[in-house]
Amino acid sequence: MPIIYHSSSRTFHLYNARMSYILKVLKNGHIAQLYCGKKIHDREDFDALLELEPKPMSVCAYKEDPAFSLEHIKREFPSALSGDMRMPSIDVRQENGSRILNFVYQDHVIFSGKPALEGLPATYVEREEEASTLHIHLYDEVCHLKAILQYSIFEERSVLSRSVRLENEGEQTLVLERLASLNLDLPDSDYDFVDLKGAWARERHILVQPLHPGIQSIYSIRGHSSNNFNPFLGLKRKNATEAAGEMLGFTLVYSGNFLAQVDVDVYDTARISIGMHPFTFSWPLLPSNHFQSPEALFVYSDQGMNGVSQTFHKLFRERLCRGPWKSKARPILMNNWEGTYFDFDEDKILKMAKEAKALGVELFVLDDGWFEGRNSDTSSLGDWWPDRTKLPEGIDGLGKKIESMGLRFGLWIEPEMVNEKSELYEKHPDWVLGAPERSMSQGRHQYVLDFSNPEVVDYIFGLLVKVLDEAPISYVKWDMNRSLSEVYSSRHRPEEQGTIYHRYILGVYRLYSMLIERYPHILFESCASGGARFDPGMLYYAPQTWTSDDTDAAERIKIQYGTSVLYPLCSMGSHVSAIPNHQLNRNTPLQTRADVAYFGTFGYELDPLKLDDAEKEAIKKQIEFMKKYRELIQFGTFYRLVSPFEKNECAWMVVSDDRNTAIVAYYRILQEVNSKYRRLYLQGLDPSKVYQIEGKERLYYGDELMYAGLVNTDASCGEHNLKAQEGDFLSRLYILHGKDL
Ligand code: GLA
């Protein structure tokens, strides 16, 4: 069991072959953080790591001990107004107005396995031996609040999971104003802060900045995890690269408002915290009630950024995603959105589907516009029954016809929203989020349904069930196209208004759970104006997410490169679309569009009836290629090689588990004249194997390709030599087959 408790020193050592995480109960009963990083030997005590030193001006917990200052101790669960001058991870307003807390160690339990978190998404185990769990029970004896610090460490993964459960054992109502899921105090701050920033159509661009004194944070208060910042925070040692060096990665398995921050104090220690955003959270905890925080995940890597990513990828694929699709190669789909927008009818869709089938597509997805009166984005959200003028035989009739072609059928929904112009809004204007006597902002002409109200969730479930029960639907794209603004629920009491953002997300999770339970075979793809709710919480319900509305190949290189920092390729929706590209008006070669889209779930988002014969032939080959290699791409080990955020080019590769097959992709954004010599230093190959690269005679040793590199110099350095495809937006794939010597 990789959790040891040394009772003589009251020290916990959580470890596996890769990492150690060491805590200690201090003399005042608080929990100190002693070490977190690469695995170190166990010993009876690690007290040498406890730095207690009298500092001028410090506030100290004991009169006779000027060295014992909470301001300087590295802590696991810092509470408000306790003498610790950094940001707390818990803040509770008590009935007398006090926010002073003093959580003292009571006892703990250690056990095999990892329990589920009630009502919340979380990583899980399939066998008890996969993880060990430690619950440390702390108690504030003035307000009778129990805090259970929940830690699980995975046996075979460099991952620690952390969450907090609060139980009100007293007689007063306690108002939770802040509860971080994880707090970690590091002894120094010599790190770069890595995050994934963005906006609509340019999601998850990697940003690396040095840590500095004060607070650096990323957050969302939009009601969803958002495309502005993803709930991911990395701390990278200055000398760490994609391939080597130390990096810590943090994320939150949650889809609502979050705050992830690093607070660097004047002694250069760094306090990391991640959890629900306190600004939009205020939760009255009644006597005998409890509250469960979302799960935070911490990954330690001594193999650079790729090490962090690969650990998250494997964890998400194997122990966060669920259902029959989690480890199955994903169907190659065609989605009609960019092909038709709202302008379609059954006849048009059937023609598109027939052509899609001839190209080798496996799943046809009918996007927005299929329900009553929906001819633009100004109306009808909420009225989830088919528009008979467009689809005379309904979704059921259309679905059956598509299935009879040998295709699977998928459907778009946006269940959390309603248009003012809709039957639903007419009947239930009080079912939207908004305060009486105040105006409500619209986003894409729509309001947000009050998913904190169970009646609303149940009603939407009832409508969806009618469609999904009748029609042969194997895939659902669940969209969410606006952020929450005037968040007020008329269903809840005034003192409960601070709970609505969280209850809203719990409502979303409940609807997902009900649908998954009823339709376990359906493959869900989550979406929020592209990738504005691409987070680990969603992956628990929907194993793939539409990465971005931006389908331009050059932009997608950056978006997918950044997204891969946290998310596995099997979770990234990626499609080939028509040119000129609808978001940018840019033309990129069809092959480049496919070479980028292969590195995800893969599909097409265009009107196949507009393709010429040469394009159709090319697409057939692309689909054949993807069918052959999708398992490797979606479930192999992914390495980022060259960053498009640093250069005019990008490279990445995937390697099979047995290291016998690998695909290397190289992209150059703009053509360069008389360009430099170039090599790609490959990763993850077996150094002692030889590899044949398709299309090349020569055999290469694995070590040669990794350390001497694969020469990738541009053959064309003058106009006389330009091949058709070697202009701007060039892509090259190298397929490697290894054999033992
Ligand atoms: C959002 C999605 C798109 C498409 C449209 C339909 O923008 O991101 O992929 O489904 O909605 O309205």
PDB file of N, CA and C in Angstrom, residues 602-633:
ATOM      1  N   PHE A 602     -11.231  12.810 -36.074  1.00  0.00           N
ATOM      2  CA  PHE A 602     -11.288  12.839 -37.535  1.00  0.00           C
ATOM      3  C   PHE A 602     -12.683  12.756 -38.143  1.00  0.00           C
ATOM      4  N   GLY A 603     -12.905  13.658 -39.053  1.00  0.00           N
ATOM      5  CA  GLY A 603     -14.152  13.673 -39.794  1.00  0.00           C
ATOM      6  C   GLY A 603     -14.120  14.804 -40.803  1.00  0.00           C
ATOM      7  N   TYR A 604     -15.272  15.021 -41.429  1.00  0.00           N
ATOM      8  CA  TYR A 604     -15.389  16.065 -42.453  1.00  0.00           C
ATOM      9  C   TYR A 604     -16.554  16.960 -42.090  1.00  0.00           C
ATOM     10  N   GLU A 605     -16.406  18.226 -42.426  1.00  0.00           N
ATOM     11  CA  GLU A 605     -17.440  19.212 -42.100  1.00  0.00           C
ATOM     12  C   GLU A 605     -17.600  20.071 -43.337  1.00  0.00           C
ATOM     13  N   LEU A 606     -18.281  19.530 -44.332  1.00  0.00           N
ATOM     14  CA  LEU A 606     -18.394  20.209 -45.624  1.00  0.00           C
ATOM     15  C   LEU A 606     -19.540  19.562 -46.398  1.00  0.00           C
ATOM     16  N   ASP A 607     -19.819  20.138 -47.550  1.00  0.00           N
ATOM     17  CA  ASP A 607     -20.853  19.551 -48.402  1.00  0.00           C
ATOM     18  C   ASP A 607     -20.171  18.623 -49.408  1.00  0.00           C
ATOM     19  N   PRO A 608     -20.336  17.324 -49.259  1.00  0.00           N
ATOM     20  CA  PRO A 608     -19.612  16.414 -50.159  1.00  0.00           C
ATOM     21  C   PRO A 608     -20.110  16.504 -51.601  1.00  0.00           C
ATOM     22  N   LEU A 609     -21.303  17.110 -51.778  1.00  0.00           N
ATOM     23  CA  LEU A 609     -21.834  17.215 -53.142  1.00  0.00           C
ATOM     24  C   LEU A 609     -21.077  18.278 -53.939  1.00  0.00           C
ATOM     25  N   LYS A 610     -20.297  19.080 -53.233  1.00  0.00           N
ATOM     26  CA  LYS A 610     -19.540  20.125 -53.931  1.00  0.00           C
ATOM     27  C   LYS A 610     -18.116  19.693 -54.262  1.00  0.00           C
ATOM     28  N   LEU A 611     -17.770  18.462 -53.936  1.00  0.00           N
ATOM     29  CA  LEU A 611     -16.388  18.009 -54.178  1.00  0.00           C
ATOM     30  C   LEU A 611     -16.217  17.601 -55.643  1.00  0.00           C
ATOM     31  N   ASP A 612     -15.047  17.877 -56.225  1.00  0.00           N
ATOM     32  CA  ASP A 612     -14.811  17.365 -57.576  1.00  0.00           C
ATOM     33  C   ASP A 612     -14.213  15.958 -57.478  1.00  0.00           C
ATOM     34  N   ASP A 613     -14.020  15.315 -58.619  1.00  0.00           N
ATOM     35  CA  ASP A 613     -13.605  13.910 -58.589  1.00  0.00           C
ATOM     36  C   ASP A 613     -12.244  13.727 -57.935  1.00  0.00           C
ATOM     37  N   ALA A 614     -11.340  14.641 -58.229  1.00  0.00           N
ATOM     38  CA  ALA A 614      -9.991  14.501 -57.653  1.00  0.00           C
ATOM     39  C   ALA A 614     -10.067  14.610 -56.126  1.00  0.00           C
ATOM     40  N   GLU A 615     -10.882  15.522 -55.659  1.00  0.00           N
ATOM     41  CA  GLU A 615     -11.026  15.675 -54.198  1.00  0.00           C
ATOM     42  C   GLU A 615     -11.644  14.419 -53.585  1.00  0.00           C
ATOM     43  N   LYS A 616     -12.633  13.870 -54.286  1.00  0.00           N
ATOM     44  CA  LYS A 616     -13.265  12.645 -53.755  1.00  0.00           C
ATOM     45  C   LYS A 616     -12.254  11.515 -53.654  1.00  0.00           C
ATOM     46  N   GLU A 617     -11.445  11.376 -54.681  1.00  0.00           N
ATOM     47  CA  GLU A 617     -10.427  10.307 -54.648  1.00  0.00           C
ATOM     48  C   GLU A 617      -9.465  10.536 -53.490  1.00  0.00           C
ATOM     49  N   ALA A 618      -9.064  11.787 -53.327  1.00  0.00           N
ATOM     50  CA  ALA A 618      -8.116  12.105 -52.240  1.00  0.00           C
ATOM     51  C   ALA A 618      -8.759  11.796 -50.880  1.00  0.00           C
ATOM     52  N   ILE A 619     -10.018  12.145 -50.741  1.00  0.00           N
ATOM     53  CA  ILE A 619     -10.705  11.930 -49.459  1.00  0.00           C
ATOM     54  C   ILE A 619     -10.863  10.443 -49.167  1.00  0.00           C
ATOM     55  N   LYS A 620     -11.156   9.663 -50.210  1.00  0.00           N
ATOM     56  CA  LYS A 620     -11.257   8.210 -49.996  1.00  0.00           C
ATOM     57  C   LYS A 620      -9.949   7.678 -49.426  1.00  0.00           C
ATOM     58  N   LYS A 621      -8.849   8.162 -49.981  1.00  0.00           N
ATOM     59  CA  LYS A 621      -7.534   7.694 -49.493  1.00  0.00           C
ATOM     60  C   LYS A 621      -7.294   8.153 -48.055  1.00  0.00           C
ATOM     61  N   GLN A 622      -7.710   9.382 -47.773  1.00  0.00           N
ATOM     62  CA  GLN A 622      -7.525   9.889 -46.398  1.00  0.00           C
ATOM     63  C   GLN A 622      -8.298   9.018 -45.407  1.00  0.00           C
ATOM     64  N   ILE A 623      -9.508   8.679 -45.792  1.00  0.00           N
ATOM     65  CA  ILE A 623     -10.337   7.875 -44.879  1.00  0.00           C
ATOM     66  C   ILE A 623      -9.731   6.481 -44.701  1.00  0.00           C
ATOM     67  N   GLU A 624      -9.233   5.927 -45.788  1.00  0.00           N
ATOM     68  CA  GLU A 624      -8.557   4.618 -45.670  1.00  0.00           C
ATOM     69  C   GLU A 624      -7.365   4.712 -44.729  1.00  0.00           C
ATOM     70  N   PHE A 625      -6.604   5.799 -44.902  1.00  0.00           N
ATOM     71  CA  PHE A 625      -5.434   5.996 -44.046  1.00  0.00           C
ATOM     72  C   PHE A 625      -5.849   6.059 -42.576  1.00  0.00           C
ATOM     73  N   MET A 626      -6.900   6.841 -42.322  1.00  0.00           N
ATOM     74  CA  MET A 626      -7.309   7.016 -40.929  1.00  0.00           C
ATOM     75  C   MET A 626      -7.853   5.711 -40.348  1.00  0.00           C
ATOM     76  N   LYS A 627      -8.569   4.952 -41.177  1.00  0.00           N
ATOM     77  CA  LYS A 627      -9.089   3.675 -40.665  1.00  0.00           C
ATOM     78  C   LYS A 627      -7.931   2.757 -40.281  1.00  0.00           C
ATOM     79  N   LYS A 628      -6.864   2.838 -41.060  1.00  0.00           N
ATOM     80  CA  LYS A 628      -5.715   1.971 -40.784  1.00  0.00           C
ATOM     81  C   LYS A 628      -4.982   2.409 -39.509  1.00  0.00           C
ATOM     82  N   TYR A 629      -4.877   3.715 -39.312  1.00  0.00           N
ATOM     83  CA  TYR A 629      -3.994   4.189 -38.244  1.00  0.00           C
ATOM     84  C   TYR A 629      -4.709   4.831 -37.049  1.00  0.00           C
ATOM     85  N   ARG A 630      -6.036   4.868 -37.041  1.00  0.00           N
ATOM     86  CA  ARG A 630      -6.692   5.655 -35.978  1.00  0.00           C
ATOM     87  C   ARG A 630      -6.443   5.087 -34.587  1.00  0.00           C
ATOM     88  N   GLU A 631      -6.336   3.785 -34.506  1.00  0.00           N
ATOM     89  CA  GLU A 631      -6.097   3.208 -33.178  1.00  0.00           C
ATOM     90  C   GLU A 631      -4.757   3.693 -32.622  1.00  0.00           C
ATOM     91  N   LEU A 632      -3.747   3.648 -33.492  1.00  0.00           N
ATOM     92  CA  LEU A 632      -2.416   4.128 -33.091  1.00  0.00           C
ATOM     93  C   LEU A 632      -2.488   5.613 -32.721  1.00  0.00           C
ATOM     94  N   ILE A 633      -3.132   6.409 -33.574  1.00  0.00           N
ATOM     95  CA  ILE A 633      -3.156   7.857 -33.339  1.00  0.00           C
ATOM     96  C   ILE A 633      -3.927   8.181 -32.060  1.00  0.00           C
TER      97      ILE A 633
END
